[in-house]
Coordinates of C-alpha atoms and ligand atoms in Angstrom, one line a residue:
M1 CA 0.0 0.0 0.0
S2 CA 2.5 2.6 1.2
D3 CA 4.8 2.2 -1.8
S4 CA 2.1 2.9 -4.3
L5 CA 1.5 6.6 -5.2
P6 CA -0.8 8.5 -2.8
L7 CA -4.5 7.6 -3.2
L8 CA -5.6 11.2 -3.8
L9 CA -3.1 11.5 -6.7
R10 CA -4.2 8.2 -8.3
A11 CA -7.8 9.1 -8.0
A12 CA -7.3 12.7 -9.3
R13 CA -5.6 11.2 -12.3
G14 CA -8.6 9.1 -13.0
E15 CA -7.2 5.7 -12.0
S16 CA -9.7 3.3 -10.4
V17 CA -9.2 3.4 -6.7
E18 CA -10.4 1.4 -3.7
R19 CA -12.3 4.3 -2.1
P20 CA -12.7 8.0 -2.7
P21 CA -9.9 10.0 -1.1
V22 CA -10.8 12.5 1.5
W23 CA -9.4 15.9 2.5
M24 CA -11.0 19.2 3.6
M25 CA -10.6 22.8 2.4
R26 CA -9.2 24.9 5.2
Q27 CA -8.4 21.7 7.1
A28 CA -5.7 23.6 9.0
G29 CA -6.9 26.5 11.0
R30 CA -9.0 28.0 13.8
Y31 CA -11.3 25.0 14.6
M32 CA -8.2 23.2 15.8
E33 CA -7.0 23.9 19.3
V34 CA -3.3 23.3 18.4
Y35 CA -3.7 26.0 15.8
R36 CA -5.2 28.5 18.1
K37 CA -2.4 27.9 20.6
L38 CA 0.2 28.5 18.0
R39 CA -1.7 31.6 16.8
D40 CA -1.6 33.0 20.3
Q41 CA 2.1 32.7 20.2
H42 CA 2.4 34.1 16.7
P43 CA -0.5 36.5 16.2
S44 CA 0.6 37.7 12.7
F45 CA -1.0 35.7 9.9
R46 CA 1.8 36.8 7.6
E47 CA 4.3 35.3 10.0
R48 CA 2.4 32.0 10.4
S49 CA 2.1 31.6 6.6
E50 CA 5.5 32.9 5.6
N51 CA 7.8 31.5 8.2
P52 CA 8.6 28.1 6.8
D53 CA 8.8 26.3 10.2
L54 CA 5.4 27.7 11.2
S55 CA 3.7 27.1 7.8
Y56 CA 5.1 23.5 7.8
E57 CA 4.0 22.9 11.3
I58 CA 0.4 24.1 10.7
S59 CA 0.1 22.2 7.5
M60 CA 1.0 19.0 9.4
Q61 CA -1.4 19.6 12.3
P62 CA -4.5 18.1 10.6
F63 CA -2.4 15.3 9.1
R64 CA -1.2 14.3 12.5
A65 CA -4.6 14.5 14.0
F66 CA -6.8 12.9 11.2
K67 CA -4.5 11.4 8.5
P68 CA -6.4 12.9 5.6
D69 CA -5.5 11.7 2.1
G70 CA -4.3 15.2 1.1
V71 CA -2.1 17.7 3.0
I72 CA -2.6 21.3 1.8
L73 CA 0.1 23.9 2.1
F74 CA -0.8 26.4 4.9
S75 CA -0.7 29.7 3.1
D76 CA -3.3 32.1 1.6
I77 CA -4.4 33.0 -1.9
L78 CA -3.1 36.5 -1.1
T79 CA 0.4 35.3 -0.2
P80 CA 1.9 36.0 -3.7
L81 CA 0.7 39.6 -3.8
P82 CA 3.7 41.3 -2.1
G83 CA 5.9 39.6 -4.7
M84 CA 4.0 41.6 -7.3
G85 CA 4.2 44.9 -5.3
I86 CA 0.9 44.7 -3.4
D87 CA 1.2 44.7 0.3
F88 CA -1.5 43.1 2.5
D89 CA -2.4 41.9 5.9
I90 CA -5.0 39.6 7.4
V91 CA -6.6 41.1 10.4
E92 CA -8.5 39.0 13.0
S93 CA -12.3 39.4 12.6
K94 CA -11.8 41.8 9.6
G95 CA -10.2 39.4 7.1
P96 CA -7.8 40.5 4.3
L97 CA -6.8 44.2 4.0
I98 CA -4.9 45.5 1.0
A99 CA -2.6 48.5 2.0
E100 CA -3.2 50.4 -1.2
P101 CA -6.1 49.1 -3.4
I102 CA -5.3 48.9 -7.1
R103 CA -7.8 51.0 -9.0
T104 CA -5.9 52.8 -11.8
E105 CA -4.1 51.8 -15.0
S106 CA -0.8 53.3 -13.8
Q107 CA -0.9 51.1 -10.7
I108 CA -1.5 48.1 -12.8
K109 CA 1.4 49.0 -15.1
A110 CA 3.7 49.3 -12.0
L111 CA 3.0 45.7 -10.9
R112 CA 5.9 43.3 -11.0
D113 CA 5.8 39.9 -12.6
L114 CA 5.9 37.3 -9.9
E115 CA 9.3 35.5 -9.5
P116 CA 8.2 32.8 -7.1
K117 CA 11.7 31.5 -6.3
Q118 CA 12.8 35.0 -5.3
S119 CA 9.7 36.2 -3.5
L120 CA 8.2 33.0 -2.1
P121 CA 11.1 30.8 -1.2
F122 CA 9.3 29.7 1.9
V123 CA 6.5 28.1 -0.1
G124 CA 9.0 25.9 -2.0
E125 CA 10.7 24.9 1.2
V126 CA 7.5 24.0 3.0
L127 CA 6.2 21.9 0.0
E128 CA 9.5 20.0 -0.2
R129 CA 9.4 19.3 3.5
L130 CA 5.7 18.2 3.4
R131 CA 6.5 15.7 0.6
E132 CA 9.3 14.3 2.5
S133 CA 7.2 13.9 5.7
V134 CA 4.1 12.4 4.3
G135 CA 5.7 10.2 1.7
N136 CA 3.0 8.2 -0.1
Q137 CA 0.6 8.3 2.9
A138 CA -1.0 11.5 1.5
A139 CA -0.8 13.7 -1.6
V140 CA 0.6 17.2 -1.1
L141 CA -1.7 19.9 -2.4
G142 CA -0.7 23.3 -3.7
F143 CA -3.1 26.1 -4.5
V144 CA -3.7 29.6 -5.8
G145 CA -6.4 32.1 -6.1
A146 CA -7.7 32.6 -9.6
P147 CA -7.3 36.0 -11.3
W148 CA -10.9 37.2 -10.8
T149 CA -10.9 36.5 -7.1
L150 CA -7.4 38.0 -6.6
A151 CA -8.6 41.1 -8.5
A152 CA -11.7 41.3 -6.3
Y153 CA -9.5 41.6 -3.2
V154 CA -6.9 44.0 -4.6
V155 CA -9.5 46.3 -6.3
E156 CA -12.0 46.3 -3.4
G157 CA -9.1 46.4 -0.8
K158 CA -10.9 44.0 1.5
S159 CA -13.6 41.3 1.6
S160 CA -16.7 42.7 -0.1
K161 CA -20.5 42.1 0.1
N162 CA -21.5 43.4 -3.3
Y163 CA -18.3 43.9 -5.2
A164 CA -19.3 47.4 -6.3
V165 CA -15.8 48.7 -6.8
I166 CA -14.6 45.9 -9.1
K167 CA -17.9 45.8 -10.9
S168 CA -17.7 49.5 -11.6
M169 CA -14.3 48.9 -13.1
A170 CA -15.6 45.9 -15.1
F171 CA -18.5 47.9 -16.5
R172 CA -16.9 51.3 -17.0
E173 CA -13.2 50.5 -17.8
P174 CA -13.2 46.8 -18.8
D175 CA -9.8 47.2 -20.5
V176 CA -8.2 48.3 -17.3
L177 CA -9.6 45.2 -15.5
H178 CA -8.5 42.9 -18.3
K179 CA -4.9 44.2 -17.9
L180 CA -5.0 43.3 -14.2
L181 CA -6.5 39.9 -14.8
N182 CA -4.0 39.1 -17.5
H183 CA -1.1 40.1 -15.2
F184 CA -2.4 37.8 -12.5
A185 CA -3.0 34.9 -14.9
K186 CA 0.7 34.9 -16.0
S187 CA 2.1 35.3 -12.5
I188 CA -0.3 32.8 -11.0
A189 CA 0.6 30.2 -13.6
N190 CA 4.3 30.7 -12.8
Y191 CA 3.5 30.3 -9.1
L192 CA 1.7 27.0 -9.7
R193 CA 4.6 25.7 -11.8
Y194 CA 6.9 26.6 -8.9
Q195 CA 4.7 24.8 -6.4
I196 CA 4.6 21.7 -8.6
D197 CA 8.3 21.8 -9.1
S198 CA 8.7 22.1 -5.3
G199 CA 6.5 19.0 -4.5
A200 CA 2.8 19.8 -5.0
Q201 CA 1.2 16.8 -6.6
V202 CA -2.3 18.1 -7.1
V203 CA -3.2 21.8 -7.3
Q204 CA -6.4 23.6 -6.7
M205 CA -7.4 27.0 -8.1
F206 CA -9.8 28.9 -5.9
D207 CA -12.0 31.3 -7.8
S208 CA -14.1 31.7 -4.7
W209 CA -15.9 34.9 -5.7
A210 CA -16.5 34.1 -9.4
G211 CA -20.0 33.0 -8.4
Q212 CA -20.7 36.7 -7.9
L213 CA -20.7 37.2 -11.6
S214 CA -23.6 36.6 -14.0
P215 CA -22.8 33.8 -16.4
T216 CA -22.3 36.4 -19.2
D217 CA -19.7 38.3 -17.2
Y218 CA -18.2 35.0 -15.9
D219 CA -17.4 34.3 -19.6
K220 CA -15.6 37.7 -19.9
F221 CA -13.8 38.2 -16.6
A222 CA -13.4 34.8 -14.9
A223 CA -13.4 31.8 -17.3
P224 CA -10.8 33.1 -19.9
Y225 CA -8.3 33.8 -17.1
Q226 CA -8.9 30.5 -15.4
K227 CA -8.3 28.9 -18.7
Q228 CA -5.1 30.9 -19.3
V229 CA -3.7 29.6 -16.0
V230 CA -4.7 26.0 -16.8
D231 CA -3.3 26.2 -20.3
L232 CA 0.0 27.6 -19.1
V233 CA 0.4 25.1 -16.4
K234 CA -0.6 22.2 -18.6
E235 CA 2.0 23.2 -21.2
T236 CA 4.8 22.5 -18.7
H237 CA 3.1 20.1 -16.2
P238 CA 0.5 18.1 -18.1
D239 CA 0.4 15.3 -15.5
T240 CA -0.5 17.4 -12.5
P241 CA -4.2 17.2 -11.8
M242 CA -5.9 20.6 -11.4
I243 CA -9.0 21.3 -9.4
L244 CA -11.2 24.4 -9.8
Y245 CA -13.4 25.6 -6.9
I246 CA -16.0 28.4 -7.0
S247 CA -18.4 29.3 -4.2
G248 CA -21.9 29.6 -5.5
S249 CA -21.1 27.9 -8.8
A250 CA -24.5 26.3 -9.6
G251 CA -25.2 28.8 -12.4
V252 CA -21.8 28.2 -14.1
L253 CA -21.1 24.5 -13.5
E254 CA -21.1 23.5 -17.2
R255 CA -18.7 26.4 -17.9
M256 CA -16.3 25.3 -15.2
G257 CA -16.1 22.0 -17.0
K258 CA -14.8 23.8 -20.1
T259 CA -11.8 25.5 -18.5
G260 CA -9.5 22.5 -19.0
V261 CA -9.3 21.5 -15.3
D262 CA -9.4 17.8 -14.4
I263 CA -11.7 18.1 -11.4
V264 CA -14.6 20.5 -10.6
S265 CA -15.1 21.1 -6.9
L266 CA -18.8 21.5 -6.1
D267 CA -20.3 23.6 -3.3
W268 CA -23.1 22.1 -1.3
T269 CA -26.0 24.0 -2.9
V270 CA -25.8 21.6 -5.8
D271 CA -27.0 18.0 -5.3
M272 CA -24.1 15.6 -6.0
A273 CA -26.2 13.6 -8.4
D274 CA -27.2 16.7 -10.4
G275 CA -23.6 18.0 -10.4
C276 CA -22.4 14.7 -11.8
S277 CA -25.0 14.7 -14.5
R278 CA -24.2 18.3 -15.5
L279 CA -20.5 17.6 -16.1
P280 CA -18.9 15.3 -18.7
K281 CA -17.9 11.9 -17.5
E282 CA -14.2 12.5 -18.0
I283 CA -14.2 15.3 -15.5
G284 CA -13.8 14.4 -11.8
I285 CA -15.9 15.8 -9.0
Q286 CA -14.8 17.0 -5.6
G287 CA -17.1 17.8 -2.7
N288 CA -19.6 18.6 -1.5
V289 CA -20.7 18.1 2.1
D290 CA -22.2 21.3 3.7
P291 CA -19.6 22.5 6.2
G292 CA -22.5 23.3 8.5
I293 CA -23.3 19.5 8.8
L294 CA -20.2 19.3 10.9
F295 CA -22.1 21.2 13.6
G296 CA -24.6 18.3 13.6
S297 CA -24.6 14.9 15.2
P298 CA -22.2 12.2 14.2
E299 CA -25.2 10.3 12.7
A300 CA -26.1 13.3 10.6
I301 CA -22.5 13.6 9.4
R302 CA -22.2 9.9 8.5
E303 CA -25.5 9.9 6.7
R304 CA -24.6 12.8 4.6
I305 CA -21.2 11.4 3.6
I306 CA -22.8 8.1 2.6
D307 CA -25.4 9.9 0.6
T308 CA -22.8 12.1 -1.2
V309 CA -20.5 9.1 -1.9
K310 CA -23.4 7.0 -3.3
K311 CA -24.5 9.8 -5.6
A312 CA -21.0 10.2 -7.0
H313 CA -20.6 6.4 -7.4
G314 CA -19.0 5.5 -10.7
R315 CA -17.4 8.9 -11.1
R316 CA -13.9 10.1 -10.3
H317 CA -14.7 11.5 -6.8
I318 CA -12.7 13.3 -4.1
L319 CA -14.7 13.6 -0.9
N320 CA -14.5 17.1 0.5
L321 CA -16.6 19.8 2.0
G322 CA -18.5 22.2 -0.2
H323 CA -16.3 25.1 1.1
G324 CA -13.8 25.5 4.0
I325 CA -14.5 24.0 7.4
L326 CA -16.0 26.7 9.7
P327 CA -14.3 28.1 12.8
G328 CA -16.0 26.7 15.8
T329 CA -16.5 23.3 14.3
P330 CA -16.0 20.6 17.0
E331 CA -12.8 18.8 16.3
E332 CA -14.6 15.5 17.2
N333 CA -16.8 16.1 14.2
A334 CA -13.9 16.7 11.9
R335 CA -12.7 13.3 13.1
V336 CA -16.0 11.8 12.3
F337 CA -15.9 13.3 8.8
F338 CA -12.4 11.8 8.1
E339 CA -13.1 8.4 9.7
T340 CA -16.4 8.0 7.9
G341 CA -14.8 9.1 4.7
K342 CA -12.1 6.6 5.0
S343 CA -14.4 3.7 5.7
V344 CA -17.3 4.7 3.5
H345 CA -16.7 2.0 0.9
K346 CA -17.5 -0.5 3.6
L347 CA -20.7 1.3 4.5
T348 CA -22.0 1.8 1.0
N349 CA -21.3 -1.7 -0.4
Ligands
CP3_401 O1 -7.0 24.8 3.3 C1 -6.1 25.0 4.0 O2 -6.0 24.5 5.2 C2 -5.0 25.9 3.6 C3 -5.1 27.2 4.1 C4 -5.9 28.3 3.4 C5 -6.1 29.6 4.0 N1 -6.6 30.4 3.1 C6 -5.6 29.9 5.3 C7 -6.3 31.0 6.1 C8 -6.4 28.4 2.1 C9 -6.5 27.3 1.0 C10 -6.9 29.7 1.9 C11 -7.5 30.2 0.7 C12 -8.3 31.4 0.7 N2 -8.0 32.6 1.3 C13 -9.4 31.6 -0.1 C14 -10.0 30.6 -1.0 C15 -10.8 29.6 -0.2 C16 -12.1 30.1 0.2 O3 -12.4 30.1 1.4 O4 -12.9 30.4 -0.7 C17 -9.9 33.0 0.2 C18 -11.1 33.6 -0.4 C19 -8.9 33.5 1.0 C20 -8.9 34.9 1.6 C21 -9.0 34.9 3.0 N3 -8.0 34.6 3.9 C22 -10.1 35.3 3.8 C23 -11.5 35.7 3.3 C24 -9.7 35.2 5.2 C25 -10.5 35.5 6.4 C26 -11.5 34.5 6.7 C27 -12.0 34.6 8.1 O5 -12.9 33.8 8.3 O6 -11.6 35.5 8.9 C28 -8.4 34.7 5.2 C29 -7.6 34.4 6.4 C30 -7.2 33.0 6.5 N4 -6.6 32.2 5.6 C31 -7.4 32.2 7.7 C32 -6.9 30.9 7.4 C33 -6.8 29.7 8.3 C34 -8.1 32.6 9.0 C35 -7.3 33.6 9.7 C36 -6.5 33.0 10.8 O7 -6.4 31.7 11.0 O8 -5.8 33.7 11.5

């Protein structure tokens, strides 16, 4: 068993596997007591994610606790921004803050191309160490934010409810926004290549806020840049499976399947059976248990996992939540999720 490639990697590549692999978006973080303790000692998010010892340690916390089939780098989608000349911070209870939001063409022209080796050496170091530590017991996952979602942060300057600032740019000065999206697409593709070269075996692109676009605008401002990233990465790294996640994706599911990614990650507002039938057979599905179920009883969690896995039967499936695990989730329930996930083939047969 342990000398074959990690289950998640084999499944993501479309090989037939003994059970669906399981991991969780945001599986490292605030719901874990060990994380909160470490956060008290190192209150800066930038430090926790950019100091390689801390980032490595936090990435390993859920692996030690639950042995998921995937170990995701502890970092953030905003981590590459300073390497392009955009400073940010993540402030407790406020979320991400961009020091100087990007709103003009001259600011976009002044952005630097990302040189991941120079500006993000800690990411390479952590991925290398994770690979060495987990061996074939789990796959190491890298990730990036997609151009639209990164643009939403840097233009708005913070998390937004209605995206008025970036939408005013999109519908008044679309060429300016396209320049920014294009800049991000190239830099993000290079960043993914660097992550893969450093040890990431499967990569996920989060276009978390692309679900805020109408499908017509998704086709203009999100999909072409997702595709540009996928095409650039596939040019050099054709064998690395790529996953695409969007929050609130029900209106654009079919479109997600056309970006060239190998796996589409569903949120929980789409029934797994419907999601499977709306995407071509050769595309794998990830998801899609409601993170809110993890506030429920162990029976409720087990039932929902069984239902999800049954509905995805016959498909390439990676069991996951429909979005990140929520702060305040009882750790015991995260354990139920992983344990049930790993024995589900015995329960559904
Ligand atoms: O999955 C993992 O365990 C890897 C870690 C990870 C983080 N952020 C750590 C983090 C990942 C994959 C991300 C991606 C990310 N970051 C996304 C895409 C995923 C999604 O949720 O849609 C987005 C949109 C961001 C931007 C971001 N970073 C937000 C909105 C916040 C604040 C959220 C909040 O609830 O306060 C962050 C901060 C952040 N990134 C935290 C963690 C664990 C929480 C802050 C902390 O622990 O101090």
